[in-house]
PDB file of C-alpha atoms and ligand atoms in Angstrom:
ATOM      1  CA  MET A   1     125.556  72.771  94.870  1.00 86.00           C
ATOM      2  CA  GLU A   2     124.387  71.963  98.374  1.00 95.00           C
ATOM      3  CA  LYS A   3     120.762  72.964  98.964  1.00 97.00           C
ATOM      4  CA  ILE A   4     118.838  73.883 102.110  1.00 98.00           C
ATOM      5  CA  LEU A   5     115.158  74.761 102.418  1.00 98.00           C
ATOM      6  CA  ILE A   6     113.682  77.424 104.681  1.00 98.00           C
ATOM      7  CA  VAL A   7     110.138  76.532 105.692  1.00 98.00           C
ATOM      8  CA  GLY A   8     108.224  79.793 106.051  1.00 98.00           C
ATOM      9  CA  PRO A   9     105.406  80.173 108.602  1.00 98.00           C
ATOM     10  CA  GLY A  10     102.908  80.305 105.710  1.00 98.00           C
ATOM     11  CA  SER A  11     103.893  76.927 104.203  1.00 98.00           C
ATOM     12  CA  GLN A  12     104.784  74.641 107.075  1.00 97.00           C
ATOM     13  CA  ILE A  13     103.356  71.428 105.610  1.00 98.00           C
ATOM     14  CA  LEU A  14     104.173  72.021 101.948  1.00 98.00           C
ATOM     15  CA  GLY A  15     107.662  73.311 102.775  1.00 98.00           C
ATOM     16  CA  VAL A  16     108.540  70.128 104.675  1.00 98.00           C
ATOM     17  CA  LYS A  17     107.063  67.935 101.923  1.00 98.00           C
ATOM     18  CA  ILE A  18     109.109  69.687  99.214  1.00 98.00           C
ATOM     19  CA  ALA A  19     112.262  69.207 101.291  1.00 98.00           C
ATOM     20  CA  GLU A  20     111.418  65.502 101.707  1.00 98.00           C
ATOM     21  CA  GLU A  21     110.969  65.152  97.944  1.00 98.00           C
ATOM     22  CA  LEU A  22     114.347  66.811  97.420  1.00 98.00           C
ATOM     23  CA  GLY A  23     115.992  64.907 100.268  1.00 98.00           C
ATOM     24  CA  ILE A  24     117.434  68.080 101.801  1.00 98.00           C
ATOM     25  CA  GLU A  25     117.612  69.628 105.283  1.00 98.00           C
ATOM     26  CA  THR A  26     115.143  72.262 106.469  1.00 98.00           C
ATOM     27  CA  VAL A  27     115.381  75.344 108.642  1.00 98.00           C
ATOM     28  CA  ASP A  28     112.255  76.786 110.223  1.00 98.00           C
ATOM     29  CA  THR A  29     111.666  80.256 111.593  1.00 98.00           C
ATOM     30  CA  GLU A  30     110.846  81.923 114.871  1.00 98.00           C
ATOM     31  CA  SER A  31     108.140  84.484 114.292  1.00 96.00           C
ATOM     32  CA  LYS A  32     105.797  86.581 116.381  1.00 95.00           C
ATOM     33  CA  SER A  33     103.962  89.885 116.426  1.00 95.00           C
ATOM     34  CA  PHE A  34     104.793  92.694 118.842  1.00 97.00           C
ATOM     35  CA  PRO A  35     101.978  94.378 120.806  1.00 97.00           C
ATOM     36  CA  ASP A  36     102.027  97.305 118.368  1.00 98.00           C
ATOM     37  CA  GLY A  37     101.442  94.969 115.421  1.00 95.00           C
ATOM     38  CA  GLU A  38     105.008  94.936 114.084  1.00 97.00           C
ATOM     39  CA  ASN A  39     106.392  91.534 113.149  1.00 97.00           C
ATOM     40  CA  TYR A  40     109.484  89.672 114.278  1.00 98.00           C
ATOM     41  CA  LEU A  41     111.143  86.886 112.345  1.00 98.00           C
ATOM     42  CA  ARG A  42     114.480  85.121 112.546  1.00 98.00           C
ATOM     43  CA  LEU A  43     115.737  81.994 110.835  1.00 98.00           C
ATOM     44  CA  ASN A  44     115.832  79.366 113.564  1.00 98.00           C
ATOM     45  CA  ILE A  45     119.575  78.715 113.444  1.00 98.00           C
ATOM     46  CA  GLU A  46     122.420  79.206 115.905  1.00 97.00           C
ATOM     47  CA  ASP A  47     125.143  78.811 113.300  1.00 97.00           C
ATOM     48  CA  GLU A  48     124.847  80.936 110.150  1.00 98.00           C
ATOM     49  CA  THR A  49     127.290  78.742 108.230  1.00 97.00           C
ATOM     50  CA  ILE A  50     124.322  76.361 107.744  1.00 96.00           C
ATOM     51  CA  ILE A  51     123.128  78.864 105.114  1.00 97.00           C
ATOM     52  CA  GLN A  52     126.386  80.358 103.855  1.00 97.00           C
ATOM     53  CA  GLY A  53     127.425  79.440 100.348  1.00 95.00           C
ATOM     54  CA  LYS A  54     124.439  77.161  99.735  1.00 97.00           C
ATOM     55  CA  GLU A  55     121.516  77.191  97.347  1.00 98.00           C
ATOM     56  CA  VAL A  56     118.732  78.393  99.616  1.00 98.00           C
ATOM     57  CA  ILE A  57     115.104  77.635  98.791  1.00 98.00           C
ATOM     58  CA  ILE A  58     112.534  79.703 100.696  1.00 99.00           C
ATOM     59  CA  VAL A  59     108.938  78.389 100.688  1.00 98.00           C
ATOM     60  CA  GLN A  60     106.269  80.781 101.901  1.00 98.00           C
ATOM     61  CA  SER A  61     102.660  80.974 100.769  1.00 98.00           C
ATOM     62  CA  THR A  62     101.068  84.356 101.350  1.00 98.00           C
ATOM     63  CA  GLY A  63      97.430  83.385 101.827  1.00 98.00           C
ATOM     64  CA  PRO A  64      95.429  84.588 104.829  1.00 97.00           C
ATOM     65  CA  SER A  65      94.773  82.245 107.760  1.00 94.00           C
ATOM     66  CA  SER A  66      93.304  82.540 111.242  1.00 89.00           C
ATOM     67  CA  ASN A  67      96.621  83.760 112.690  1.00 91.00           C
ATOM     68  CA  ALA A  68      98.082  85.864 109.867  1.00 96.00           C
ATOM     69  CA  ASP A  69      96.902  87.983 106.987  1.00 97.00           C
ATOM     70  CA  GLN A  70      98.518  88.387 103.562  1.00 98.00           C
ATOM     71  CA  ASN A  71     100.462  91.480 104.600  1.00 97.00           C
ATOM     72  CA  LYS A  72     102.093  89.680 107.521  1.00 98.00           C
ATOM     73  CA  ARG A  73     102.975  86.737 105.281  1.00 98.00           C
ATOM     74  CA  LEU A  74     104.473  89.042 102.653  1.00 98.00           C
ATOM     75  CA  PHE A  75     106.552  90.891 105.218  1.00 98.00           C
ATOM     76  CA  GLU A  76     107.745  87.575 106.696  1.00 98.00           C
ATOM     77  CA  LEU A  77     108.797  86.613 103.181  1.00 98.00           C
ATOM     78  CA  ALA A  78     110.752  89.854 102.844  1.00 98.00           C
ATOM     79  CA  MET A  79     112.433  89.262 106.221  1.00 98.00           C
ATOM     80  CA  MET A  80     113.403  85.690 105.283  1.00 98.00           C
ATOM     81  CA  ILE A  81     114.911  86.752 101.971  1.00 98.00           C
ATOM     82  CA  ASP A  82     116.736  89.677 103.554  1.00 98.00           C
ATOM     83  CA  SER A  83     118.155  87.475 106.335  1.00 98.00           C
ATOM     84  CA  VAL A  84     119.522  85.040 103.753  1.00 98.00           C
ATOM     85  CA  LYS A  85     120.925  87.958 101.752  1.00 98.00           C
ATOM     86  CA  ARG A  86     122.750  89.304 104.809  1.00 98.00           C
ATOM     87  CA  ILE A  87     124.169  85.904 105.721  1.00 98.00           C
ATOM     88  CA  GLY A  88     125.236  85.225 102.138  1.00 98.00           C
ATOM     89  CA  SER A  89     124.207  82.298  99.955  1.00 97.00           C
ATOM     90  CA  LYS A  90     125.218  81.059  96.539  1.00 97.00           C
ATOM     91  CA  LYS A  91     121.723  81.227  95.134  1.00 98.00           C
ATOM     92  CA  ILE A  92     118.249  82.212  96.423  1.00 98.00           C
ATOM     93  CA  ILE A  93     115.159  80.493  95.078  1.00 98.00           C
ATOM     94  CA  VAL A  94     111.823  81.784  96.338  1.00 98.00           C
ATOM     95  CA  VAL A  95     108.694  79.618  96.146  1.00 99.00           C
ATOM     96  CA  VAL A  96     105.404  81.416  96.857  1.00 98.00           C
ATOM     97  CA  PRO A  97     102.697  78.853  96.051  1.00 98.00           C
ATOM     98  CA  TYR A  98      99.900  81.399  96.566  1.00 98.00           C
ATOM     99  CA  LEU A  99     100.906  84.931  95.621  1.00 98.00           C
ATOM    100  CA  ALA A 100      98.725  87.457  97.422  1.00 98.00           C
ATOM    101  CA  TYR A 101      97.471  90.480  95.473  1.00 98.00           C
ATOM    102  CA  ALA A 102      97.932  88.682  92.136  1.00 97.00           C
ATOM    103  CA  ARG A 103      94.283  89.298  91.219  1.00 95.00           C
ATOM    104  CA  GLN A 104      94.868  93.043  90.934  1.00 95.00           C
ATOM    105  CA  ASP A 105      96.871  92.564  87.760  1.00 93.00           C
ATOM    106  CA  LYS A 106      95.637  95.778  86.185  1.00 94.00           C
ATOM    107  CA  ILE A 107      94.114  99.123  87.029  1.00 95.00           C
ATOM    108  CA  PHE A 108      90.349  98.923  87.487  1.00 94.00           C
ATOM    109  CA  ARG A 109      89.696 102.455  88.780  1.00 95.00           C
ATOM    110  CA  PRO A 110      91.513 105.782  88.500  1.00 96.00           C
ATOM    111  CA  GLY A 111      94.053 106.357  91.237  1.00 97.00           C
ATOM    112  CA  GLU A 112      94.930 102.680  91.683  1.00 96.00           C
ATOM    113  CA  CYS A 113      98.158 100.847  90.918  1.00 96.00           C
ATOM    114  CA  PRO A 114      98.319  97.196  89.853  1.00 96.00           C
ATOM    115  CA  PHE A 115      99.060  95.695  93.291  1.00 97.00           C
ATOM    116  CA  ALA A 116     100.478  92.538  91.726  1.00 97.00           C
ATOM    117  CA  THR A 117     103.251  94.656  90.197  1.00 97.00           C
ATOM    118  CA  THR A 118     103.833  96.375  93.539  1.00 98.00           C
ATOM    119  CA  ILE A 119     104.480  92.981  95.162  1.00 98.00           C
ATOM    120  CA  ILE A 120     106.701  91.858  92.292  1.00 98.00           C
ATOM    121  CA  ARG A 121     108.712  95.098  92.591  1.00 98.00           C
ATOM    122  CA  MET A 122     109.241  94.331  96.267  1.00 98.00           C
ATOM    123  CA  ILE A 123     110.496  90.811  95.427  1.00 98.00           C
ATOM    124  CA  ASN A 124     112.686  92.141  92.585  1.00 98.00           C
ATOM    125  CA  SER A 125     114.361  94.568  95.001  1.00 98.00           C
ATOM    126  CA  PHE A 126     116.081  91.614  96.728  1.00 98.00           C
ATOM    127  CA  ASN A 127     117.779  90.449  93.553  1.00 98.00           C
ATOM    128  CA  ILE A 128     116.849  86.795  93.998  1.00 98.00           C
ATOM    129  CA  ASP A 129     117.815  84.176  91.417  1.00 98.00           C
ATOM    130  CA  GLU A 130     114.556  82.327  90.755  1.00 98.00           C
ATOM    131  CA  PHE A 131     110.879  82.638  91.633  1.00 98.00           C
ATOM    132  CA  TYR A 132     108.159  79.958  91.523  1.00 98.00           C
ATOM    133  CA  THR A 133     104.440  80.323  92.093  1.00 98.00           C
ATOM    134  CA  VAL A 134     101.364  78.241  91.211  1.00 98.00           C
ATOM    135  CA  ASP A 135      98.393  78.956  88.925  1.00 97.00           C
ATOM    136  CA  LEU A 136      98.648  82.723  88.836  1.00 96.00           C
ATOM    137  CA  HIS A 137      95.382  84.528  88.228  1.00 94.00           C
ATOM    138  CA  GLU A 138      97.054  86.272  85.266  1.00 94.00           C
ATOM    139  CA  PRO A 139     100.265  84.536  84.155  1.00 95.00           C
ATOM    140  CA  LYS A 140     101.199  87.568  82.040  1.00 95.00           C
ATOM    141  CA  ILE A 141     102.444  89.318  85.203  1.00 97.00           C
ATOM    142  CA  LEU A 142     105.465  86.975  85.169  1.00 97.00           C
ATOM    143  CA  VAL A 143     107.152  89.378  82.738  1.00 98.00           C
ATOM    144  CA  ASP A 144     107.436  91.905  85.570  1.00 98.00           C
ATOM    145  CA  PHE A 145     109.932  89.711  87.435  1.00 98.00           C
ATOM    146  CA  SER A 146     113.571  90.598  86.878  1.00 98.00           C
ATOM    147  CA  CYS A 147     114.696  86.993  87.563  1.00 98.00           C
ATOM    148  CA  LYS A 148     113.647  83.640  86.109  1.00 98.00           C
ATOM    149  CA  ALA A 149     109.977  83.247  87.124  1.00 98.00           C
ATOM    150  CA  ILE A 150     107.846  80.132  86.687  1.00 98.00           C
ATOM    151  CA  ASN A 151     104.092  79.611  87.036  1.00 98.00           C
ATOM    152  CA  VAL A 152     103.658  75.966  88.091  1.00 98.00           C
ATOM    153  CA  ASP A 153     100.512  74.291  86.752  1.00 97.00           C
ATOM    154  CA  SER A 154      98.421  72.273  89.229  1.00 97.00           C
ATOM    155  CA  MET A 155      95.684  71.269  86.766  1.00 97.00           C
ATOM    156  CA  LYS A 156      96.853  67.730  86.036  1.00 97.00           C
ATOM    157  CA  LEU A 157      97.113  66.980  89.754  1.00 98.00           C
ATOM    158  CA  LEU A 158      93.593  68.287  90.405  1.00 98.00           C
ATOM    159  CA  ALA A 159      92.159  66.421  87.396  1.00 97.00           C
ATOM    160  CA  ASP A 160      93.812  63.159  88.526  1.00 97.00           C
ATOM    161  CA  TYR A 161      92.173  63.543  91.934  1.00 97.00           C
ATOM    162  CA  ILE A 162      88.715  64.065  90.415  1.00 97.00           C
ATOM    163  CA  LYS A 163      89.110  61.116  88.056  1.00 96.00           C
ATOM    164  CA  LYS A 164      89.735  58.906  91.080  1.00 96.00           C
ATOM    165  CA  LEU A 165      86.386  60.028  92.547  1.00 95.00           C
ATOM    166  CA  GLY A 166      84.687  58.300  89.620  1.00 92.00           C
ATOM    167  CA  ALA A 167      83.230  61.357  87.888  1.00 92.00           C
ATOM    168  CA  LYS A 168      81.434  60.410  84.645  1.00 91.00           C
ATOM    169  CA  ASP A 169      80.206  62.360  81.589  1.00 95.00           C
ATOM    170  CA  ILE A 170      82.201  65.350  82.706  1.00 97.00           C
ATOM    171  CA  VAL A 171      81.584  68.931  81.623  1.00 97.00           C
ATOM    172  CA  VAL A 172      84.035  71.565  82.844  1.00 97.00           C
ATOM    173  CA  VAL A 173      82.255  74.787  83.735  1.00 97.00           C
ATOM    174  CA  SER A 174      84.113  78.057  83.952  1.00 95.00           C
ATOM    175  CA  PRO A 175      82.652  80.529  86.456  1.00 91.00           C
ATOM    176  CA  ASP A 176      83.331  83.378  84.052  1.00 89.00           C
ATOM    177  CA  LYS A 177      84.272  84.010  80.454  1.00 88.00           C
ATOM    178  CA  GLY A 178      87.747  85.251  81.412  1.00 85.00           C
ATOM    179  CA  ALA A 179      88.631  81.843  82.883  1.00 89.00           C
ATOM    180  CA  VAL A 180      87.545  79.830  79.816  1.00 93.00           C
ATOM    181  CA  GLU A 181      91.070  79.364  78.469  1.00 92.00           C
ATOM    182  CA  ARG A 182      92.220  78.002  81.835  1.00 93.00           C
ATOM    183  CA  SER A 183      89.153  75.714  81.949  1.00 95.00           C
ATOM    184  CA  LYS A 184      89.908  74.463  78.425  1.00 96.00           C
ATOM    185  CA  ALA A 185      93.446  73.543  79.450  1.00 95.00           C
ATOM    186  CA  PHE A 186      92.022  71.804  82.524  1.00 96.00           C
ATOM    187  CA  ALA A 187      89.378  69.914  80.494  1.00 97.00           C
ATOM    188  CA  LYS A 188      92.093  68.337  78.301  1.00 97.00           C
ATOM    189  CA  TYR A 189      93.179  66.247  81.294  1.00 97.00           C
ATOM    190  CA  PHE A 190      89.753  64.559  81.285  1.00 96.00           C
ATOM    191  CA  GLY A 191      89.813  63.794  77.558  1.00 95.00           C
ATOM    192  CA  ASP A 192      89.927  65.598  74.221  1.00 94.00           C
ATOM    193  CA  ASP A 193      86.156  65.609  73.811  1.00 94.00           C
ATOM    194  CA  VAL A 194      85.273  67.074  77.217  1.00 96.00           C
ATOM    195  CA  LEU A 195      83.097  70.159  76.791  1.00 96.00           C
ATOM    196  CA  VAL A 196      83.837  73.507  78.417  1.00 96.00           C
ATOM    197  CA  GLU A 197      80.936  75.810  79.181  1.00 95.00           C
ATOM    198  CA  TYR A 198      80.812  79.085  81.049  1.00 94.00           C
ATOM    199  CA  PHE A 199      78.505  81.412  82.906  1.00 93.00           C
ATOM    200  CA  GLU A 200      78.591  85.176  82.493  1.00 90.00           C
ATOM    201  CA  LYS A 201      79.976  86.856  85.611  1.00 88.00           C
ATOM    202  CA  VAL A 202      80.126  90.584  86.182  1.00 91.00           C
ATOM    203  CA  ARG A 203      81.853  92.022  89.257  1.00 86.00           C
ATOM    204  CA  ASP A 204      81.081  95.527  90.488  1.00 90.00           C
ATOM    205  CA  VAL A 205      84.564  97.074  90.778  1.00 88.00           C
ATOM    206  CA  LYS A 206      83.430  99.378  93.599  1.00 89.00           C
ATOM    207  CA  THR A 207      81.580  96.933  95.870  1.00 90.00           C
ATOM    208  CA  GLY A 208      83.121  93.626  94.722  1.00 84.00           C
ATOM    209  CA  ASP A 209      79.610  92.144  94.384  1.00 87.00           C
ATOM    210  CA  ILE A 210      79.115  89.622  91.589  1.00 86.00           C
ATOM    211  CA  ALA A 211      76.205  88.922  89.284  1.00 92.00           C
ATOM    212  CA  MET A 212      76.223  85.646  87.332  1.00 92.00           C
ATOM    213  CA  SER A 213      73.769  84.292  84.825  1.00 90.00           C
ATOM    214  CA  GLY A 214      73.255  81.596  82.206  1.00 89.00           C
ATOM    215  CA  LYS A 215      71.524  78.297  81.538  1.00 90.00           C
ATOM    216  CA  LEU A 216      73.587  75.394  80.205  1.00 89.00           C
ATOM    217  CA  SER A 217      72.789  71.867  79.000  1.00 93.00           C
ATOM    218  CA  LEU A 218      74.095  69.839  81.915  1.00 95.00           C
ATOM    219  CA  LYS A 219      71.419  67.166  82.343  1.00 96.00           C
ATOM    220  CA  ASN A 220      72.967  64.001  83.849  1.00 94.00           C
ATOM    221  CA  LYS A 221      76.443  65.467  83.552  1.00 97.00           C
ATOM    222  CA  ASP A 222      79.042  65.497  86.318  1.00 97.00           C
ATOM    223  CA  VAL A 223      80.248  69.067  86.470  1.00 98.00           C
ATOM    224  CA  VAL A 224      83.694  70.242  87.486  1.00 98.00           C
ATOM    225  CA  ILE A 225      83.858  73.947  88.233  1.00 97.00           C
ATOM    226  CA  ALA A 226      87.447  75.112  88.269  1.00 94.00           C
ATOM    227  CA  ASP A 227      88.683  78.457  89.516  1.00 95.00           C
ATOM    228  CA  ASP A 228      92.105  79.692  90.557  1.00 95.00           C
ATOM    229  CA  ILE A 229      90.884  81.015  93.923  1.00 97.00           C
ATOM    230  CA  ILE A 230      87.954  80.454  96.226  1.00 97.00           C
ATOM    231  CA  SER A 231      87.863  83.427  98.555  1.00 97.00           C
ATOM    232  CA  THR A 232      84.408  84.075 100.029  1.00 96.00           C
ATOM    233  CA  GLY A 233      82.902  81.322  97.871  1.00 96.00           C
ATOM    234  CA  GLY A 234      80.411  83.664  96.212  1.00 95.00           C
ATOM    235  CA  THR A 235      81.619  82.921  92.678  1.00 95.00           C
ATOM    236  CA  MET A 236      81.752  79.164  93.198  1.00 97.00           C
ATOM    237  CA  ALA A 237      78.426  78.912  95.059  1.00 97.00           C
ATOM    238  CA  THR A 238      76.618  80.852  92.349  1.00 96.00           C
ATOM    239  CA  ALA A 239      78.172  78.742  89.589  1.00 97.00           C
ATOM    240  CA  ILE A 240      77.126  75.566  91.438  1.00 98.00           C
ATOM    241  CA  LYS A 241      73.575  76.826  91.901  1.00 97.00           C
ATOM    242  CA  LEU A 242      73.290  77.668  88.191  1.00 97.00           C
ATOM    243  CA  SER A 243      74.812  74.284  87.264  1.00 97.00           C
ATOM    244  CA  LYS A 244      72.258  72.476  89.411  1.00 97.00           C
ATOM    245  CA  GLU A 245      69.460  74.542  87.842  1.00 96.00           C
ATOM    246  CA  SER A 246      70.882  73.471  84.470  1.00 97.00           C
ATOM    247  CA  GLY A 247      70.417  69.789  85.389  1.00 97.00           C
ATOM    248  CA  ALA A 248      73.897  68.851  86.665  1.00 97.00           C
ATOM    249  CA  ASN A 249      74.283  65.548  88.442  1.00 97.00           C
ATOM    250  CA  ARG A 250      77.359  65.678  90.688  1.00 97.00           C
ATOM    251  CA  VAL A 251      79.246  68.976  91.059  1.00 98.00           C
ATOM    252  CA  TYR A 252      82.886  69.254  92.118  1.00 98.00           C
ATOM    253  CA  ALA A 253      84.204  72.633  93.261  1.00 98.00           C
ATOM    254  CA  VAL A 254      87.886  72.857  92.422  1.00 97.00           C
ATOM    255  CA  ALA A 255      90.338  75.647  93.198  1.00 97.00           C
ATOM    256  CA  THR A 256      94.115  75.737  93.294  1.00 98.00           C
ATOM    257  CA  HIS A 257      93.997  78.199  96.159  1.00 98.00           C
ATOM    258  CA  ALA A 258      91.033  77.406  98.427  1.00 98.00           C
ATOM    259  CA  LEU A 259      91.272  80.321 100.864  1.00 98.00           C
ATOM    260  CA  MET A 260      87.778  79.585 102.205  1.00 97.00           C
ATOM    261  CA  LEU A 261      87.078  82.899 103.945  1.00 97.00           C
ATOM    262  CA  GLN A 262      83.951  83.840 105.860  1.00 96.00           C
ATOM    263  CA  GLN A 263      81.127  81.358 105.119  1.00 97.00           C
ATOM    264  CA  ALA A 264      82.718  79.968 101.933  1.00 98.00           C
ATOM    265  CA  LYS A 265      82.455  76.273 102.891  1.00 98.00           C
ATOM    266  CA  TYR A 266      78.845  76.597 103.976  1.00 98.00           C
ATOM    267  CA  ARG A 267      77.848  78.587 100.877  1.00 98.00           C
ATOM    268  CA  ILE A 268      79.459  76.105  98.503  1.00 98.00           C
ATOM    269  CA  LEU A 269      78.111  72.955 100.153  1.00 98.00           C
ATOM    270  CA  LYS A 270      74.664  74.516 100.590  1.00 98.00           C
ATOM    271  CA  ALA A 271      74.647  75.377  96.865  1.00 98.00           C
ATOM    272  CA  GLY A 272      74.992  71.652  96.148  1.00 98.00           C
ATOM    273  CA  ALA A 273      78.697  70.817  95.782  1.00 98.00           C
ATOM    274  CA  ASP A 274      79.534  67.155  96.272  1.00 98.00           C
ATOM    275  CA  GLU A 275      83.105  67.942  97.194  1.00 98.00           C
ATOM    276  CA  ILE A 276      85.445  70.936  97.485  1.00 98.00           C
ATOM    277  CA  ILE A 277      88.989  70.283  96.357  1.00 98.00           C
ATOM    278  CA  GLY A 278      92.040  72.483  96.845  1.00 98.00           C
ATOM    279  CA  THR A 279      95.824  72.145  96.896  1.00 98.00           C
ATOM    280  CA  ASP A 280      98.287  72.586  99.732  1.00 98.00           C
ATOM    281  CA  SER A 281      99.213  76.067  98.496  1.00 98.00           C
ATOM    282  CA  ILE A 282      96.893  76.856 101.406  1.00 98.00           C
ATOM    283  CA  ASP A 283      97.273  74.809 104.610  1.00 96.00           C
ATOM    284  CA  ASN A 284      93.719  73.791 105.393  1.00 96.00           C
ATOM    285  CA  GLN A 285      91.508  70.695 105.412  1.00 96.00           C
ATOM    286  CA  LEU A 286      90.634  71.162 101.730  1.00 97.00           C
ATOM    287  CA  ALA A 287      94.275  70.713 100.673  1.00 98.00           C
ATOM    288  CA  LYS A 288      93.553  67.314  99.142  1.00 98.00           C
ATOM    289  CA  VAL A 289      96.127  67.592  96.379  1.00 98.00           C
ATOM    290  CA  SER A 290      99.787  68.154  97.163  1.00 98.00           C
ATOM    291  CA  LEU A 291     101.984  70.352  94.989  1.00 98.00           C
ATOM    292  CA  ALA A 292     105.155  69.065  96.645  1.00 98.00           C
ATOM    293  CA  LYS A 293     106.373  66.645  93.979  1.00 98.00           C
ATOM    294  CA  THR A 294     105.554  68.949  91.066  1.00 98.00           C
ATOM    295  CA  ILE A 295     107.385  71.884  92.659  1.00 98.00           C
ATOM    296  CA  ALA A 296     110.288  69.665  93.760  1.00 98.00           C
ATOM    297  CA  ASP A 297     110.665  68.376  90.182  1.00 98.00           C
ATOM    298  CA  TYR A 298     111.356  71.947  89.021  1.00 97.00           C
ATOM    299  CA  LEU A 299     113.874  72.491  91.797  1.00 97.00           C
ATOM    300  CA  LYS A 300     115.646  69.155  91.289  1.00 93.00           C
ATOM    301  CA  PHE A 301     116.842  69.954  87.825  1.00 74.00           C
ATOM    302  CA  ASP A 302     117.833  73.422  88.673  1.00 63.00           C
TER     303      ASP A 302
HETATM  304  C1  R5P B   1      88.457  86.197  90.337  1.00 66.26           C
HETATM  305  O1  R5P B   1      88.365  86.526  89.175  1.00 66.26           O
HETATM  306  C2  R5P B   1      88.964  84.861  90.784  1.00 66.26           C
HETATM  307  O2  R5P B   1      89.314  84.065  89.688  1.00 66.26           O
HETATM  308  C3  R5P B   1      87.955  84.142  91.651  1.00 66.26           C
HETATM  309  O3  R5P B   1      86.800  83.847  90.886  1.00 66.26           O
HETATM  310  C4  R5P B   1      87.558  84.976  92.837  1.00 66.26           C
HETATM  311  O4  R5P B   1      88.694  85.410  93.507  1.00 66.26           O
HETATM  312  C5  R5P B   1      86.681  84.198  93.778  1.00 66.26           C
HETATM  313  O5  R5P B   1      86.303  85.044  94.821  1.00 66.26           O
HETATM  314  P1  R5P B   1      85.043  84.699  95.717  1.00 66.26           P
HETATM  315  O6  R5P B   1      85.236  83.299  96.229  1.00 66.26           O
HETATM  316  O7  R5P B   1      85.070  85.722  96.837  1.00 66.26           O
HETATM  317  O8  R5P B   1      83.832  84.841  94.857  1.00 66.26           O
END
C-alpha cells in the first residue's frame, strides 16, 4: 500500500526523519491561531488525491513549546486526523511520540477524571487504525485504545548514547519507587549486574510539590538517573543533589521526554548533572537521541 506521512507542527524534525527512514513523501500543514485563540489548520496540499486511498501516517508530538501548549497540539492532532478522514484514506496511523496528559492515569482526588483516558477517548472517536507513542508514564493505559496501540521503548537508544560518553561503574538511580521497574529494564542495557537504587519521592497531590529523601552508596559510581519526563526539573534536580551527597562521581540526567519548562535546565545543571539527555519526542536542544529509526521500523513492517 502506498504510504504518505503528514508532519504535524509538533514534530517537524522527527516527522521528516521518520519519512526519510521510510523513504516516503511528506505533507506539512498550515497552522495559525486566530485573535480569539481558536486554531486553524489545513493539510498543505492543493490536490486531495495525494492522500486519497493511501496509508496515511500522522506524526504529532503534543508537548508544550514556546509557541504552543499541549491543548493546541492536541487540537491540531484532531484536526489533522479529521481532515484525513474527510478526504478518505485506506488506513490512518497516528504517531504521538509524547502523549500529553498521560501522567494523570488515575484519579488522585475526588471529582477528577483520568485525563489520559479522556485524551484516548478523543483519539478513539476518530476510528483510526493504529496508534504509536513512546515511553508512556503508565503503559497500562494502552488497553483504553480501541485500535492497535504500541508503546515504543526508547531505553536502548538512550543507554547506547550514555555508553558512548564513557560512563564507568554505572548505577541506575530511579527518582521514585514507582519508576523502579522502568529503571531495572533500563539498567539491563548497561549489563546484567548493574545495580538499580531509588530515592523515596512523595508528591503533594494538591500543590504538586515534591519531597525526596534517601542516602545511597554511590561513592565513585557514575550515576544515570532515568525518568520518563523532565517537566520543571524538580524531580531530577533533587535526585541529582541526593546522588551527589551519596558520593556519586558523574551524573547523567536522562529523560525520554525532556520538556524542560521554567528553570529546569538551570536547576538540573546547578544540582550537578554532567549532561542532560533527551529524545526528539520533544524538539529542543536536548534531543540528542533520535527515535526516527525505531519508530520507522515499526511502520515498515506494518
Ligand atoms: C512523574 O511521576 C514523572 O515520572 C516525572 O518524574 C515528573 O513528571 C517530573 O516532573 P518535574 O520535572 O516537574 O519534577
